[in-house]
Amino acid sequence: MIRIGILGDIGAGKSFIANNFGYPVFNADHEVSKIYKKNKKIFYKLKSKLPKYIYSYPINKNEITSAILANKTNLKKIINIVHKEIRKKMNLFLKKNKRKKIVILDIPLLLENKINKKNDVLIYVQSKNSEVLKRLNKRKNFNKKLFKIFKEIQLPLDYKKKKSQFIIKNNFTKKTVIKKIDYILSEIN
């Protein structure tokens, strides 16, 4: 099985790229949303670590946001709890798809949390800053302060770019993206 890890900046279109490969995608952001909605164990763990902020189930993202904005150590507490669960979900995904030729890992902190393996194919998604900001501002819950905090915990983009075997310049048009994906697939198969 070939594991493809998608790297890039927040809002660069990593999920858009991942979903156009035509192979199973593990999307960590979607899994986190599911955990907040359906996992009572995680709710109780978060509530015990952050009782001033986390009090409703299903977990309200505004409570998570308030906790992170109040104190950066709260983000570390959240990551420690949630990422263990994400790792479990990813391992289940990999087990379920073990017969697939290729799987796509759309995990924002792939390198930061050392989830990648040595032989993973890493693809860096590059987008114009102006395009990224335009897209982020369209998100209904976009918060600039939160964005800055998340940027601080990420490895530098230049580092991610250097670690990648391929770069996709994302202009957010499906035709161009598909061409680049086809090229990458022909190179790794």
Short mmCIF file of C-alpha atoms in Angstrom, two decimals:
data_model
loop_
_atom_site.label_atom_id
_atom_site.label_comp_id
_atom_site.label_asym_id
_atom_site.label_seq_id
_atom_site.Cartn_x
_atom_site.Cartn_y
_atom_site.Cartn_z
CA MET A 1 0.00 0.00 0.00
CA ILE A 2 1.27 3.43 -0.94
CA ARG A 3 0.50 6.11 1.65
CA ILE A 4 0.27 9.63 0.27
CA GLY A 5 0.47 12.46 2.80
CA ILE A 6 -0.92 15.84 1.80
CA LEU A 7 0.97 18.84 3.25
CA GLY A 8 0.46 22.57 2.94
CA ASP A 9 -0.76 25.73 4.56
CA ILE A 10 -4.11 26.16 6.27
CA GLY A 11 -6.66 26.92 3.54
CA ALA A 12 -4.34 25.85 0.67
CA GLY A 13 -6.89 23.28 -0.52
CA LYS A 14 -5.35 20.08 0.88
CA SER A 15 -8.74 18.37 1.19
CA PHE A 16 -9.73 19.45 -2.32
CA ILE A 17 -6.54 17.83 -3.64
CA ALA A 18 -6.92 14.72 -1.46
CA ASN A 19 -10.48 14.11 -2.64
CA ASN A 20 -9.47 14.28 -6.30
CA PHE A 21 -7.09 11.31 -6.15
CA GLY A 22 -9.89 8.77 -6.39
CA TYR A 23 -8.53 6.67 -3.52
CA PRO A 24 -9.68 6.33 0.10
CA VAL A 25 -8.97 9.50 2.09
CA PHE A 26 -8.41 9.76 5.83
CA ASN A 27 -9.46 13.33 6.67
CA ALA A 28 -8.37 14.18 10.22
CA ASP A 29 -10.48 17.36 10.39
CA HIS A 30 -13.67 15.39 9.62
CA GLU A 31 -12.69 12.81 12.23
CA VAL A 32 -12.18 15.53 14.86
CA SER A 33 -15.67 16.88 14.08
CA LYS A 34 -17.13 13.38 14.52
CA ILE A 35 -15.30 12.95 17.82
CA TYR A 36 -16.72 16.24 19.11
CA LYS A 37 -20.23 15.16 18.11
CA LYS A 38 -20.22 11.49 19.12
CA ASN A 39 -17.46 10.58 21.57
CA LYS A 40 -18.54 10.96 25.20
CA LYS A 41 -15.23 9.63 26.54
CA ILE A 42 -13.34 12.43 24.82
CA PHE A 43 -15.91 14.93 26.09
CA TYR A 44 -15.33 13.80 29.69
CA LYS A 45 -11.54 13.90 29.26
CA LEU A 46 -11.68 17.41 27.81
CA LYS A 47 -14.16 18.53 30.45
CA SER A 48 -11.89 17.29 33.25
CA LYS A 49 -8.83 19.07 31.79
CA LEU A 50 -10.70 22.25 30.78
CA PRO A 51 -13.73 22.55 33.10
CA LYS A 52 -14.00 26.35 32.64
CA TYR A 53 -14.48 25.94 28.89
CA ILE A 54 -15.91 22.53 28.00
CA TYR A 55 -19.36 21.90 29.45
CA SER A 56 -21.80 20.85 26.74
CA TYR A 57 -22.18 17.59 24.86
CA PRO A 58 -21.96 17.20 21.93
CA ILE A 59 -18.86 19.37 22.24
CA ASN A 60 -19.48 22.85 20.92
CA LYS A 61 -16.63 24.10 18.71
CA ASN A 62 -17.08 27.58 20.23
CA GLU A 63 -16.10 26.13 23.61
CA ILE A 64 -12.95 24.63 22.06
CA THR A 65 -12.18 27.97 20.39
CA SER A 66 -12.65 29.87 23.68
CA ALA A 67 -10.32 27.46 25.48
CA ILE A 68 -7.60 27.84 22.83
CA LEU A 69 -7.90 31.64 22.67
CA ALA A 70 -7.78 31.93 26.46
CA ASN A 71 -4.51 30.09 26.87
CA LYS A 72 -2.08 28.37 24.48
CA THR A 73 -1.44 25.53 26.93
CA ASN A 74 -5.12 24.63 26.50
CA LEU A 75 -4.40 23.80 22.86
CA LYS A 76 -1.70 21.35 23.97
CA LYS A 77 -4.17 19.72 26.38
CA ILE A 78 -6.75 19.38 23.60
CA ILE A 79 -4.17 17.99 21.15
CA ASN A 80 -2.94 15.43 23.69
CA ILE A 81 -6.45 14.10 24.18
CA VAL A 82 -7.84 14.34 20.65
CA HIS A 83 -4.78 13.22 18.68
CA LYS A 84 -4.57 9.86 20.44
CA GLU A 85 -8.11 9.20 19.25
CA ILE A 86 -7.29 10.43 15.73
CA ARG A 87 -4.34 8.03 15.61
CA LYS A 88 -6.64 5.14 16.56
CA LYS A 89 -9.12 6.17 13.86
CA MET A 90 -6.32 6.42 11.30
CA ASN A 91 -5.05 2.94 12.21
CA LEU A 92 -8.58 1.55 11.77
CA PHE A 93 -8.80 3.32 8.40
CA LEU A 94 -5.45 1.83 7.32
CA LYS A 95 -6.50 -1.65 8.47
CA LYS A 96 -9.84 -1.36 6.65
CA ASN A 97 -8.08 -0.24 3.45
CA LYS A 98 -5.01 -2.49 3.66
CA ARG A 99 -5.82 -4.12 0.31
CA LYS A 100 -6.06 -0.78 -1.48
CA LYS A 101 -3.21 0.18 -3.75
CA ILE A 102 -3.09 3.76 -2.42
CA VAL A 103 -4.52 5.68 0.54
CA ILE A 104 -4.49 9.43 1.07
CA LEU A 105 -3.71 10.98 4.47
CA ASP A 106 -5.22 14.44 4.80
CA ILE A 107 -3.86 15.23 8.27
CA PRO A 108 -2.95 18.88 8.98
CA LEU A 109 -0.26 18.01 11.57
CA LEU A 110 1.10 14.93 9.78
CA LEU A 111 4.78 15.84 10.21
CA GLU A 112 4.37 17.74 13.47
CA ASN A 113 2.85 14.71 15.21
CA LYS A 114 5.25 12.28 13.50
CA ILE A 115 2.39 10.32 11.92
CA ASN A 116 4.17 9.93 8.60
CA LYS A 117 6.37 6.97 7.77
CA LYS A 118 9.73 7.06 6.04
CA ASN A 119 8.43 5.69 2.73
CA ASP A 120 5.25 7.83 2.56
CA VAL A 121 4.88 9.89 -0.60
CA LEU A 122 4.54 13.50 0.53
CA ILE A 123 2.80 16.08 -1.64
CA TYR A 124 2.95 19.77 -0.86
CA VAL A 125 -0.07 21.83 -1.87
CA GLN A 126 0.96 25.35 -2.79
CA SER A 127 -1.53 28.18 -3.22
CA LYS A 128 -1.24 31.93 -3.59
CA ASN A 129 -1.52 33.69 -0.22
CA SER A 130 -4.20 36.00 -1.62
CA GLU A 131 -6.26 32.95 -2.72
CA VAL A 132 -5.80 31.28 0.68
CA LEU A 133 -6.89 34.38 2.60
CA LYS A 134 -9.90 34.84 0.32
CA ARG A 135 -10.94 31.22 0.95
CA LEU A 136 -10.34 31.43 4.71
CA ASN A 137 -12.41 34.61 5.00
CA LYS A 138 -15.32 32.78 3.33
CA ARG A 139 -15.32 30.11 6.07
CA LYS A 140 -18.20 30.80 8.40
CA ASN A 141 -16.24 30.39 11.65
CA PHE A 142 -12.92 31.86 10.52
CA ASN A 143 -11.07 33.48 13.42
CA LYS A 144 -7.78 35.32 12.73
CA LYS A 145 -6.45 34.85 16.29
CA LEU A 146 -7.12 31.13 16.15
CA PHE A 147 -5.50 30.97 12.72
CA LYS A 148 -2.31 32.58 14.12
CA ILE A 149 -2.19 30.13 17.04
CA PHE A 150 -2.52 27.15 14.69
CA LYS A 151 0.18 28.59 12.40
CA GLU A 152 2.54 28.78 15.40
CA ILE A 153 2.29 25.04 16.12
CA GLN A 154 2.98 24.09 12.52
CA LEU A 155 6.39 23.43 11.05
CA PRO A 156 7.60 26.09 8.60
CA LEU A 157 6.07 25.73 5.14
CA ASP A 158 9.54 25.75 3.53
CA TYR A 159 10.43 22.68 5.59
CA LYS A 160 7.26 20.88 4.51
CA LYS A 161 7.96 21.81 0.90
CA LYS A 162 11.53 20.42 1.11
CA LYS A 163 10.28 17.17 2.67
CA SER A 164 7.80 16.65 -0.19
CA GLN A 165 8.52 14.61 -3.30
CA PHE A 166 5.89 16.49 -5.31
CA ILE A 167 4.36 19.97 -5.35
CA ILE A 168 0.89 20.73 -6.63
CA LYS A 169 0.25 24.36 -7.42
CA ASN A 170 -3.39 24.59 -6.52
CA ASN A 171 -5.31 27.11 -8.59
CA PHE A 172 -8.57 25.49 -7.43
CA THR A 173 -9.56 24.29 -10.89
CA LYS A 174 -10.31 20.61 -11.09
CA LYS A 175 -8.88 20.13 -14.59
CA THR A 176 -5.39 21.43 -13.66
CA VAL A 177 -5.36 19.51 -10.38
CA ILE A 178 -6.40 16.23 -12.06
CA LYS A 179 -3.56 16.63 -14.60
CA LYS A 180 -1.00 17.00 -11.82
CA ILE A 181 -2.50 14.11 -9.82
CA ASP A 182 -2.38 11.87 -12.91
CA TYR A 183 1.28 12.78 -13.38
CA ILE A 184 2.09 11.97 -9.71
CA LEU A 185 0.23 8.66 -9.87
CA SER A 186 2.13 7.66 -13.01
CA GLU A 187 5.42 8.49 -11.25
CA ILE A 188 4.71 6.47 -8.09
CA ASN A 189 3.03 3.41 -9.64
#
